[in-house]
Coordinates of C-alpha atoms in Angstrom, one line a residue:
M1 CA 41.8 -44.0 6.6
D2 CA 38.3 -44.0 7.8
A3 CA 38.3 -41.5 10.8
H4 CA 36.9 -44.1 13.3
S5 CA 40.5 -44.9 12.9
R6 CA 42.7 -42.1 13.4
G7 CA 44.0 -42.0 16.8
R8 CA 44.1 -45.8 17.3
A9 CA 47.6 -47.4 18.6
D10 CA 47.5 -50.1 15.7
D11 CA 46.6 -48.8 12.1
I12 CA 44.4 -52.1 11.1
D13 CA 41.3 -51.3 9.4
P14 CA 38.6 -53.2 10.7
A15 CA 37.4 -53.6 7.5
D16 CA 39.9 -56.0 7.0
Q17 CA 39.3 -58.2 10.0
W18 CA 35.5 -59.2 9.0
V19 CA 35.3 -62.4 8.4
L20 CA 32.6 -65.2 6.7
N21 CA 29.8 -66.6 9.2
P22 CA 29.1 -70.0 7.8
H23 CA 26.0 -70.5 10.3
T24 CA 24.6 -67.4 9.2
G25 CA 25.8 -66.3 5.7
N26 CA 26.8 -63.1 6.5
Y27 CA 30.5 -61.1 7.9
E28 CA 31.3 -60.6 11.2
L29 CA 33.9 -57.8 12.7
R30 CA 36.2 -60.3 14.4
L31 CA 38.1 -58.4 17.2
D32 CA 39.8 -60.8 19.2
H33 CA 39.6 -59.3 22.7
S34 CA 36.1 -59.6 22.6
A35 CA 36.1 -63.0 20.6
E36 CA 38.4 -64.8 23.2
E37 CA 36.2 -63.3 26.3
S38 CA 33.0 -64.5 24.7
S39 CA 34.9 -68.1 24.1
S40 CA 35.3 -68.1 27.9
S41 CA 32.3 -66.8 28.9
A42 CA 30.4 -69.9 26.6
G43 CA 33.2 -72.5 27.3
T44 CA 32.0 -73.0 31.2
A45 CA 28.5 -74.2 29.4
S46 CA 29.6 -77.3 28.5
S47 CA 32.4 -79.6 29.7
S48 CA 32.2 -81.6 26.8
T49 CA 33.0 -78.7 24.8
R50 CA 35.8 -78.1 27.2
T51 CA 37.3 -81.9 26.7
A52 CA 37.2 -81.2 22.6
T53 CA 39.0 -78.5 22.9
A54 CA 41.6 -79.7 24.7
A55 CA 42.1 -82.9 22.4
E56 CA 41.5 -80.2 19.9
T57 CA 45.0 -78.3 21.3
G58 CA 46.9 -81.4 21.9
R59 CA 46.4 -82.6 18.2
R60 CA 47.7 -78.7 16.8
G61 CA 50.8 -78.6 19.3
E62 CA 52.8 -76.2 20.8
S63 CA 51.9 -73.6 18.8
R64 CA 48.2 -74.2 20.1
A65 CA 49.4 -74.2 23.2
G66 CA 51.1 -70.8 22.5
A67 CA 47.9 -69.1 20.9
S68 CA 45.9 -70.8 24.5
R69 CA 47.7 -69.3 26.8
G70 CA 47.4 -65.7 25.1
G71 CA 43.9 -66.3 25.1
S72 CA 44.1 -66.6 28.4
G73 CA 45.9 -63.2 29.4
R74 CA 43.3 -61.3 27.3
R75 CA 40.3 -63.3 29.6
A76 CA 42.3 -62.0 32.7
A77 CA 42.3 -58.3 31.3
G78 CA 38.8 -58.2 30.1
S79 CA 37.6 -59.6 33.8
R80 CA 39.3 -56.8 35.3
G81 CA 37.8 -54.3 32.8
G82 CA 34.1 -55.2 34.1
A83 CA 30.9 -56.3 32.3
T84 CA 31.6 -58.2 29.0
D85 CA 29.9 -57.5 25.7
T86 CA 27.5 -60.2 25.7
S87 CA 26.3 -59.8 22.1
R88 CA 29.5 -61.0 21.1
R89 CA 29.1 -64.5 22.8
E90 CA 26.6 -66.5 20.6
V91 CA 29.4 -67.1 17.5
P92 CA 31.8 -67.7 19.3
G93 CA 30.0 -70.4 20.8
Q94 CA 29.0 -71.5 17.9
R95 CA 33.0 -72.0 17.2
S96 CA 33.6 -74.0 19.7
R97 CA 30.8 -76.7 18.9
R98 CA 32.1 -77.4 15.6
S99 CA 35.2 -77.4 17.1
S100 CA 34.1 -80.2 19.6
Q101 CA 32.1 -82.3 16.4
G102 CA 35.5 -82.8 14.4
G103 CA 35.4 -84.7 11.5
R104 CA 34.3 -81.6 8.9
G105 CA 35.9 -81.3 5.4
A106 CA 38.4 -79.2 3.9
A107 CA 36.4 -76.9 2.8
E108 CA 35.2 -75.9 6.4
P109 CA 36.2 -71.9 7.3
P110 CA 38.9 -71.7 10.0
T111 CA 37.5 -71.3 13.5
T112 CA 39.5 -70.3 16.5
G113 CA 40.4 -73.2 17.3
R114 CA 42.3 -74.2 14.1
R115 CA 44.1 -70.7 13.4
K116 CA 45.9 -68.0 15.8
R117 CA 45.0 -64.6 15.9
K118 CA 46.8 -61.5 16.1
P119 CA 46.6 -60.0 19.8
Q120 CA 44.6 -56.5 20.3
K121 CA 45.2 -53.5 21.7
S122 CA 42.5 -51.6 22.5
R123 CA 39.5 -53.0 24.5
K124 CA 37.2 -49.9 22.9
K125 CA 36.9 -51.3 19.6
K126 CA 34.3 -53.4 20.3
A127 CA 31.3 -54.5 17.7
L128 CA 27.4 -54.9 17.7
L129 CA 25.6 -57.2 15.3
W130 CA 23.6 -55.3 13.3
T131 CA 21.2 -57.2 10.7
G132 CA 18.9 -54.8 8.4
G133 CA 20.7 -51.5 8.9
V134 CA 18.3 -48.9 8.9
M135 CA 21.2 -46.1 7.9
A136 CA 20.3 -46.9 4.6
F137 CA 16.8 -46.5 5.0
V138 CA 17.3 -42.5 6.1
V139 CA 16.4 -41.6 2.8
V140 CA 15.0 -44.3 1.4
G141 CA 13.6 -46.7 3.9
A142 CA 16.1 -48.8 2.6
S143 CA 17.5 -52.0 5.1
V144 CA 20.9 -53.2 4.9
G145 CA 22.7 -55.9 6.8
V146 CA 25.7 -54.6 8.6
Y147 CA 27.5 -55.3 11.6
V148 CA 29.6 -51.8 12.4
L149 CA 31.2 -50.5 15.3
Y150 CA 29.1 -49.3 17.6
Q151 CA 30.5 -46.8 19.6
Q152 CA 32.4 -44.8 16.3
L153 CA 28.9 -45.0 15.0
N154 CA 26.9 -43.7 18.0
G155 CA 28.6 -40.4 18.3
N156 CA 28.0 -39.5 14.8
I157 CA 24.0 -39.4 15.3
D158 CA 22.3 -36.1 16.2
S159 CA 19.0 -36.1 18.1
I160 CA 16.2 -33.7 19.2
D161 CA 13.9 -34.3 21.7
V162 CA 10.6 -33.7 20.7
G163 CA 8.2 -34.7 23.8
D164 CA 4.9 -36.2 23.0
A165 CA 5.2 -35.6 19.2
G166 CA 6.7 -39.3 18.9
S167 CA 6.8 -42.6 20.4
K168 CA 9.1 -43.0 23.9
N169 CA 9.6 -47.0 22.6
V170 CA 12.1 -47.5 20.1
V171 CA 9.5 -50.3 18.2
T172 CA 6.1 -50.7 18.8
D173 CA 4.4 -54.1 18.4
G174 CA 1.2 -52.6 15.8
P175 CA 2.3 -51.1 12.7
M176 CA 5.3 -48.3 12.9
N177 CA 5.0 -44.6 11.3
I178 CA 8.6 -43.4 10.5
L179 CA 8.5 -39.6 8.9
V180 CA 11.8 -38.9 6.7
I181 CA 12.2 -35.1 5.9
G182 CA 15.1 -33.4 3.7
T183 CA 15.6 -30.3 4.7
D184 CA 16.3 -27.4 2.4
K185 CA 18.8 -25.5 5.3
R186 CA 21.2 -23.8 3.8
T187 CA 24.1 -24.3 6.7
G188 CA 26.6 -26.0 8.2
K189 CA 28.8 -28.4 5.9
G190 CA 28.4 -29.2 2.4
N191 CA 24.8 -27.1 2.2
E192 CA 26.3 -23.6 1.0
G193 CA 26.2 -22.4 -2.3
Y194 CA 22.8 -23.3 -3.4
G195 CA 20.4 -19.8 -2.8
D196 CA 18.8 -18.4 0.0
K197 CA 22.0 -18.1 2.1
G198 CA 21.7 -18.8 5.7
S199 CA 18.4 -20.4 5.2
E200 CA 17.0 -21.7 8.4
G201 CA 15.5 -25.3 6.7
H202 CA 12.1 -26.0 5.6
A203 CA 10.5 -29.4 5.3
D204 CA 11.4 -29.5 1.8
T205 CA 10.7 -33.6 1.0
N206 CA 8.8 -35.4 3.1
I207 CA 7.7 -39.0 3.3
L208 CA 5.4 -40.9 6.0
F209 CA 7.1 -44.2 6.0
H210 CA 4.2 -46.8 7.5
V211 CA 5.3 -50.3 8.2
S212 CA 2.5 -52.7 8.6
E213 CA 1.8 -54.7 11.7
D214 CA 3.2 -57.7 10.4
R215 CA 6.4 -56.6 9.0
T216 CA 4.9 -58.2 5.6
N217 CA 4.7 -54.4 3.6
A218 CA 5.4 -50.9 4.3
T219 CA 3.9 -47.5 2.5
A220 CA 5.8 -44.8 1.4
M221 CA 3.9 -42.0 1.3
S222 CA 5.3 -38.6 -0.4
I223 CA 3.5 -35.0 1.3
P224 CA 4.0 -32.3 -1.4
R225 CA 5.9 -29.2 0.5
D226 CA 3.0 -27.0 -1.1
L227 CA 0.2 -28.7 0.7
V228 CA -1.8 -25.6 2.1
T229 CA -3.2 -26.9 5.4
D230 CA -3.1 -25.8 9.1
I231 CA 0.3 -25.7 11.6
P232 CA -1.2 -26.9 14.7
E233 CA 0.1 -25.6 18.6
C234 CA 3.4 -27.7 18.9
E235 CA 6.0 -27.5 21.6
T236 CA 9.9 -27.4 21.2
K237 CA 12.5 -28.4 23.7
Q238 CA 15.0 -25.6 24.5
S239 CA 18.8 -26.4 25.0
D240 CA 18.6 -25.1 28.7
G241 CA 15.9 -28.0 29.3
T242 CA 12.9 -25.6 29.2
S243 CA 10.4 -25.6 27.0
T244 CA 8.7 -22.9 24.6
T245 CA 4.9 -23.1 23.1
I246 CA 4.4 -22.2 19.4
P247 CA 0.9 -21.5 18.7
G248 CA -0.4 -22.9 15.4
T249 CA -1.2 -21.2 12.3
P250 CA -4.1 -21.7 9.4
N251 CA -3.7 -22.3 5.8
E252 CA 0.2 -22.6 5.7
R253 CA 2.4 -24.4 3.3
F254 CA 3.1 -27.7 4.7
N255 CA 6.9 -27.1 4.5
T256 CA 6.7 -24.2 7.1
S257 CA 6.0 -26.7 9.8
L258 CA 9.4 -27.1 10.1
G259 CA 12.4 -23.7 10.6
Q260 CA 9.5 -21.3 10.6
H261 CA 8.9 -19.2 13.9
G262 CA 11.4 -21.6 15.7
R263 CA 9.4 -24.9 15.2
D264 CA 11.3 -28.4 15.0
P265 CA 10.6 -31.7 13.7
G266 CA 8.3 -32.4 16.3
C267 CA 6.2 -29.6 14.6
T268 CA 6.2 -31.6 11.3
M269 CA 5.4 -34.6 13.4
K270 CA 1.9 -33.2 15.0
T271 CA 1.0 -31.4 11.3
V272 CA 1.4 -34.8 9.9
E273 CA -1.1 -36.3 12.8
N274 CA -3.2 -33.7 12.0
I275 CA -3.3 -34.1 8.9
T276 CA -3.8 -37.6 8.2
G277 CA -4.7 -39.1 11.5
L278 CA -1.5 -41.0 11.7
K279 CA 0.6 -40.4 14.8
P280 CA 4.4 -40.7 13.8
D281 CA 6.7 -42.6 16.0
H282 CA 9.9 -41.8 14.9
F283 CA 11.5 -39.1 12.7
M284 CA 14.9 -39.2 10.4
M285 CA 16.2 -35.8 9.2
V286 CA 18.5 -35.3 6.4
D287 CA 19.9 -32.6 5.0
F288 CA 21.8 -31.8 0.9
N289 CA 25.1 -32.4 2.1
A290 CA 23.6 -36.1 3.7
V291 CA 21.8 -37.2 0.0
K292 CA 25.6 -36.4 -1.3
E293 CA 27.7 -38.3 1.1
L294 CA 25.3 -41.2 0.9
T295 CA 24.8 -41.8 -2.7
T296 CA 28.7 -41.3 -3.1
A297 CA 29.0 -43.7 -0.2
V298 CA 26.7 -46.4 -1.9
G299 CA 28.9 -46.1 -5.5
G300 CA 26.4 -44.1 -7.1
V301 CA 22.6 -44.5 -7.8
E302 CA 21.6 -45.8 -11.4
V303 CA 18.8 -44.0 -13.1
C304 CA 17.1 -43.8 -16.0
M305 CA 15.7 -40.9 -18.2
S306 CA 13.0 -41.3 -21.1
K307 CA 14.8 -38.3 -22.6
P308 CA 17.6 -36.4 -22.6
V309 CA 18.0 -33.7 -19.1
D310 CA 19.6 -29.9 -19.5
D311 CA 18.9 -28.3 -16.8
P312 CA 21.2 -24.8 -16.8
K313 CA 19.1 -23.7 -12.9
S314 CA 20.5 -26.8 -11.6
H315 CA 23.3 -27.7 -13.9
L316 CA 21.8 -31.4 -14.1
V317 CA 23.1 -32.8 -17.3
L318 CA 22.0 -36.8 -18.1
P319 CA 21.8 -38.5 -21.2
Q320 CA 18.6 -40.4 -22.8
G321 CA 18.5 -43.7 -20.6
K322 CA 20.4 -45.0 -17.9
S323 CA 23.1 -43.4 -16.1
T324 CA 24.6 -43.6 -12.7
V325 CA 24.8 -40.4 -10.2
Q326 CA 26.1 -39.8 -6.9
G327 CA 27.3 -36.5 -4.9
E328 CA 26.4 -33.0 -6.9
K329 CA 24.5 -34.4 -9.8
A330 CA 22.6 -37.1 -7.8
L331 CA 21.7 -34.2 -5.5
A332 CA 21.0 -31.7 -8.7
L333 CA 18.3 -35.0 -9.6
L334 CA 16.4 -34.6 -6.5
R335 CA 16.2 -30.7 -6.3
T336 CA 15.6 -30.1 -10.3
R337 CA 11.7 -28.9 -11.1
D338 CA 12.2 -28.0 -14.7
S339 CA 13.4 -31.2 -16.5
F340 CA 10.0 -33.4 -15.9
G341 CA 6.4 -33.1 -16.5
N342 CA 4.9 -29.8 -15.9
R343 CA 7.6 -28.8 -13.9
S344 CA 5.5 -28.8 -10.5
D345 CA 6.6 -30.5 -7.3
L346 CA 4.0 -33.2 -7.4
D347 CA 6.3 -33.9 -11.0
R348 CA 9.3 -33.8 -8.8
I349 CA 8.6 -36.0 -6.0
K350 CA 7.9 -39.0 -8.8
V351 CA 11.5 -38.5 -9.9
Q352 CA 12.6 -38.6 -6.1
Q353 CA 10.8 -41.8 -5.6
Q354 CA 12.2 -43.8 -8.3
F355 CA 15.0 -42.2 -7.7
L356 CA 14.3 -43.7 -4.2
G357 CA 13.7 -47.2 -5.3
S358 CA 16.9 -47.2 -7.1
M359 CA 18.9 -46.5 -4.2
I360 CA 16.9 -49.0 -2.1
R361 CA 17.7 -52.0 -5.0
E362 CA 21.3 -50.8 -5.0
M363 CA 21.7 -50.6 -0.9
K364 CA 20.0 -54.0 -0.9
S365 CA 22.6 -55.6 -3.9
S366 CA 24.9 -58.3 -3.2
D367 CA 28.0 -55.8 -4.2
T368 CA 27.1 -54.0 -1.3
L369 CA 25.7 -56.3 1.2
T370 CA 28.9 -59.0 0.6
N371 CA 31.3 -56.0 0.6
P372 CA 32.4 -55.1 4.3
K373 CA 34.0 -51.6 3.3
K374 CA 31.5 -50.4 1.6
L375 CA 28.8 -51.5 4.1
Y376 CA 31.0 -49.5 6.9
K377 CA 31.7 -46.5 4.8
L378 CA 27.9 -46.3 4.2
A379 CA 26.7 -46.7 7.9
D380 CA 29.6 -44.0 9.0
A381 CA 28.3 -41.7 6.1
A382 CA 24.4 -42.5 6.9
T383 CA 25.0 -41.9 10.7
N384 CA 26.9 -38.4 10.1
A385 CA 23.7 -37.8 7.7
L386 CA 21.1 -38.6 10.5
T387 CA 19.9 -36.0 12.6
V388 CA 16.8 -38.4 15.2
D389 CA 14.2 -38.3 17.6
S390 CA 15.7 -38.7 20.9
A391 CA 14.0 -42.0 21.5
I392 CA 16.5 -43.6 19.0
G393 CA 19.7 -41.5 19.2
D394 CA 22.1 -43.7 19.4
A395 CA 23.2 -46.6 17.5
Q396 CA 22.1 -49.9 19.2
K397 CA 18.4 -48.4 19.2
L398 CA 18.9 -47.8 15.7
M399 CA 20.1 -51.2 15.4
T400 CA 16.7 -52.3 16.9
L401 CA 14.1 -50.5 14.9
A402 CA 16.5 -51.3 11.8
Q403 CA 15.8 -55.3 12.6
E404 CA 12.2 -54.6 12.6
I405 CA 12.3 -52.4 9.2
S406 CA 14.6 -55.1 7.3
K407 CA 11.6 -57.9 7.4
V408 CA 9.9 -56.2 4.4
D409 CA 10.7 -57.5 1.1
T410 CA 11.6 -54.3 -1.4
K411 CA 8.6 -56.2 -4.0
N412 CA 6.0 -55.1 -1.3
I413 CA 7.3 -51.3 -1.0
T414 CA 4.7 -49.2 -2.5
F415 CA 5.7 -45.5 -2.9
L416 CA 2.7 -42.7 -3.5
T417 CA 2.1 -39.3 -3.3
M418 CA -0.8 -37.9 -1.0
P419 CA -4.0 -37.3 -3.0
V420 CA -4.5 -33.5 -3.3
I421 CA -6.1 -31.1 -5.3
D422 CA -5.5 -27.5 -7.0
N423 CA -6.7 -24.8 -4.2
P424 CA -9.6 -23.8 -4.6
A425 CA -8.9 -20.7 -2.6
E426 CA -6.4 -19.2 -5.3
P427 CA -7.8 -17.9 -8.9
K428 CA -4.5 -19.2 -10.5
P429 CA -3.1 -22.4 -8.2
V430 CA 0.2 -23.0 -7.2
T431 CA -0.4 -24.6 -3.9
V432 CA -2.6 -28.0 -3.4
V433 CA -4.7 -29.3 -0.8
V434 CA -5.3 -32.8 0.2
D435 CA -8.5 -34.4 -1.7
P436 CA -11.6 -34.6 0.5
V437 CA -12.2 -38.1 -0.7
K438 CA -9.3 -39.6 -2.1
G439 CA -7.1 -38.5 0.9
E440 CA -9.6 -39.9 3.7
Q441 CA -9.8 -43.0 1.7
L442 CA -6.0 -43.7 1.8
F443 CA -5.4 -42.7 5.4
A444 CA -8.3 -44.6 6.5
M445 CA -6.5 -47.5 4.5
M446 CA -3.2 -46.8 6.0
R447 CA -5.0 -46.2 9.7
S448 CA -6.4 -49.5 9.3
D449 CA -3.1 -51.3 8.4
T450 CA -3.9 -51.8 5.2
S451 CA -1.5 -53.1 2.5
L452 CA -1.2 -51.6 -0.7
T453 CA 0.6 -54.8 -2.1
E454 CA -0.5 -58.6 -2.9
V455 CA 0.7 -59.8 0.4
K456 CA -0.2 -63.6 0.8
Q457 CA -1.2 -63.2 4.4
K458 CA -3.5 -60.4 3.5
Q459 CA -5.0 -62.4 0.5
K460 CA -5.7 -65.0 3.3
D461 CA -7.5 -62.7 5.4
A462 CA -9.7 -61.8 2.5
K463 CA -11.5 -65.5 2.0
S464 CA -11.2 -66.2 5.8
K465 CA -14.9 -66.9 7.5
Q466 CA -14.3 -63.3 9.3
A467 CA -14.7 -61.2 5.9
A468 CA -18.0 -63.2 5.1
L469 CA -19.6 -61.5 8.0
L470 CA -19.8 -58.0 6.3
K471 CA -21.4 -59.5 3.1
G472 CA -25.3 -59.6 3.2
P473 CA -28.3 -57.5 3.4
K474 CA -28.3 -53.8 5.5
A475 CA -30.6 -52.6 7.3
D476 CA -32.0 -49.0 7.1
P477 CA -30.3 -46.8 9.3
A478 CA -33.4 -46.0 10.9
D479 CA -33.5 -49.3 12.4
V480 CA -30.1 -49.7 13.7
R481 CA -30.0 -50.1 17.3
V482 CA -26.3 -49.7 19.1
D483 CA -25.0 -48.1 22.4
V484 CA -21.6 -46.5 21.7
L485 CA -18.7 -46.8 24.7
N486 CA -15.1 -45.1 24.7
G487 CA -12.5 -47.6 25.0
G488 CA -10.2 -45.2 23.1
E489 CA -8.0 -42.2 23.8
I490 CA -10.0 -39.5 22.8
P491 CA -12.0 -37.9 25.7
G492 CA -15.7 -37.8 24.9
A493 CA -15.5 -40.1 21.7
A494 CA -18.8 -42.1 22.2
G495 CA -20.6 -39.0 22.8
S496 CA -19.7 -36.8 19.2
T497 CA -19.9 -40.2 17.8
V498 CA -23.7 -40.9 18.6
T499 CA -23.7 -37.3 17.8
W500 CA -22.6 -37.9 14.1
L501 CA -24.5 -41.0 13.8
Q502 CA -27.9 -39.3 14.5
N503 CA -27.0 -36.0 12.5
E504 CA -25.4 -37.0 10.0
Q505 CA -26.0 -41.0 9.1
G506 CA -29.5 -41.0 10.6
V507 CA -29.0 -44.0 13.0
L508 CA -32.1 -42.2 15.7
K509 CA -31.8 -45.2 17.9
S510 CA -27.9 -44.9 19.2
T511 CA -26.8 -44.3 22.4
N512 CA -24.2 -42.9 24.7
K513 CA -22.8 -45.3 27.1
A514 CA -19.9 -43.4 28.2
N515 CA -16.5 -44.9 28.6
A516 CA -15.9 -48.2 28.5
P517 CA -14.2 -50.5 31.9
E518 CA -11.0 -50.7 30.1
K519 CA -9.3 -49.3 26.9
I520 CA -8.7 -51.5 23.9
K521 CA -6.6 -51.2 21.0
K522 CA -9.3 -52.3 18.0
T523 CA -13.2 -51.1 17.7
T524 CA -15.5 -53.7 18.1
L525 CA -19.4 -54.5 17.5
E526 CA -20.8 -57.4 19.4
Y527 CA -24.4 -57.8 18.1
A528 CA -26.5 -61.1 18.1
P529 CA -27.3 -63.5 14.6
N530 CA -30.7 -62.0 14.2
Q531 CA -28.7 -58.4 14.2
A532 CA -26.4 -59.1 11.3
D533 CA -28.3 -57.0 9.1
Q534 CA -27.8 -53.7 11.9
A535 CA -24.1 -55.0 12.2
R536 CA -23.2 -54.7 8.5
A537 CA -25.3 -51.4 8.1
L538 CA -23.3 -49.7 10.8
A539 CA -19.7 -51.1 9.6
E540 CA -20.3 -49.7 6.3
M541 CA -21.2 -46.1 8.2
M542 CA -18.4 -46.6 10.6
G543 CA -15.4 -48.2 8.1
L544 CA -15.7 -50.7 10.7
P545 CA -13.1 -54.4 9.2
A546 CA -14.2 -57.9 9.5
T547 CA -11.9 -57.9 12.4
A548 CA -14.0 -55.6 14.7
M549 CA -17.2 -58.0 14.0
K550 CA -18.1 -59.8 17.4
K551 CA -20.6 -62.4 16.6
G552 CA -22.6 -63.7 19.4
T553 CA -24.6 -67.1 19.6
A554 CA -27.8 -66.5 21.6
D555 CA -30.6 -63.8 19.1
A556 CA -31.1 -60.6 21.0
E557 CA -34.7 -60.0 22.9
G558 CA -36.9 -56.9 22.2
L559 CA -35.1 -53.6 21.7
E560 CA -31.6 -55.2 22.8
A561 CA -29.1 -53.1 21.4
M562 CA -25.6 -53.1 19.7
V563 CA -22.6 -52.4 21.6
L564 CA -20.1 -50.6 19.8
T565 CA -16.9 -50.2 21.4
L566 CA -14.5 -47.7 20.2
G567 CA -10.6 -48.2 20.8
A568 CA -7.4 -46.5 19.8
D569 CA -8.0 -47.0 16.2
F570 CA -10.6 -44.5 16.1
K571 CA -9.6 -41.4 15.2
G572 CA -13.0 -38.9 15.4
A573 CA -16.6 -39.1 14.9
G574 CA -17.0 -39.0 10.7
Q575 CA -13.4 -40.7 10.4
L576 CA -13.5 -44.2 9.0
I577 CA -11.8 -46.6 11.0
T578 CA -11.0 -48.8 7.9
G579 CA -10.4 -47.6 4.6
P580 CA -11.4 -49.8 0.9
A581 CA -9.4 -52.8 0.3
K582 CA -7.4 -50.9 -2.8
A583 CA -6.4 -47.7 -2.9
P584 CA -8.4 -45.0 -4.4
E585 CA -8.6 -44.9 -8.1
G586 CA -6.0 -42.6 -9.7
V587 CA -3.9 -42.8 -7.3
E588 CA -0.5 -43.6 -9.0
Q589 CA 1.9 -46.5 -7.1
A590 CA 5.2 -47.5 -7.8
S591 CA 7.2 -50.6 -5.8
A592 CA 10.3 -50.5 -4.9
D593 CA 11.8 -53.2 -6.5
K594 CA 10.9 -51.9 -10.6
A595 CA 12.7 -49.6 -12.4
V596 CA 10.9 -46.8 -14.1
C597 CA 12.3 -44.0 -16.2
A598 CA 11.4 -40.3 -15.4
K599 CA 9.5 -38.5 -17.9

């Protein structure tokens, strides 16, 4: 019996109560008392519906009248119980409308007006609609449509207060960044026996999942655990409510941003922001046991090997070609470093990306989506596996986030690895550092929400008249005249930008105009028609997108300057506001909807 059923007065498996709603094409868990309460509320909205229901009752005879009396008893009990679950009102209302229309064919599914329901003994087993479950995305960025038992799943989730490291809002109006962390801790259920006994756990596997503002595409960027970077100062919350500040340390491996010196996931989020200029809104963290439970709950994940694998260290044995892995074997595949490529962490990342893409496809398959028991088992396992930030620390908030993530088509989810080079400080490199050119180009693309996949809306934008404003001759930097205002979040940004423009770009006629009258989200450049060549030159220097160009109608007179107002998208002097239209050359990409054999 499922864990949520233990201790119930009745032994009904919730998955056995799921029925297909023909209006949505989804399965719904119908708990009779909730449906009757909702029907009661919906019934007051239309006298015509009540009349139709009465006529239906007369035609169905005494048995229908008995069912109606049973429903009234439950409604009375519900009214004494306080507020009703308003999320359950929509579908019962639809059933009432179908009953009032009459004349439906024999193929029409049964409705509450035509079939007697078993009474429920408990009011606590409420269900909430989940369209696009983020639980499946925990490790892989997938989305699954599923109805879940809210109270049970809510109790499964662990959360950590990361303070200002993340967002207080569940969903943002703009792009969203979610940091997925796979920790290698060796404590807790299912995590023992993998070496390093008692290890507190570090950031072993890391993916920054960037969801576009229009929700048409997403970029999943893997961050190598052996990346050497500066770990910034961070604040952690203690169990007694107090805070502890952990000093920053330069030139450390990325994986020590978690666990080392008492750092929590908020410290890892701060480190990601320090490297990329992208602030994670939320984090989701899983451990070894989570991988085993999730892959088992989904029924296994299909993988493909270009050659047979026999790794004595991880005990992974796989044949050439396709096979299915779950549990311990799935974990072994994700952990092995000796079976692929040059046995580096970078090659292991490629295998992990291929595995996650396959897991996404499995979770979105019809076999999963149409199997109520499988969906419930997956959601229950996923919530048990999750540790998240407190802003999304309950099932209902995760449901809201899930609805946003589920809007992204699988074919528009792109996996890639942060561009890196061998660490030049090491005679024989064993670690890596960010590629100073390709790294900043990719980060700029993500900061400006540029899609790495061919999305129709993006293609339309590229052909628009707005994009044409960036095409044409460019003025010499010495001839560019611009006033700079700060409408963003970084103090002193206007001054630092002017210094950079003058010293690094040769724009000597740039002036610091301090703070703008109000804060703005996006950087803008206002210019006159006869300043177009200056505007294009400045746009190229700063990586301004076409949408930043605000062309006036009247020509400038005399020494009138253009006006550059820095917005919240400005991350620092010298950092491109938007990157190239395509990913830097040499950066390997993989789509979540395509199967690839590991090499």
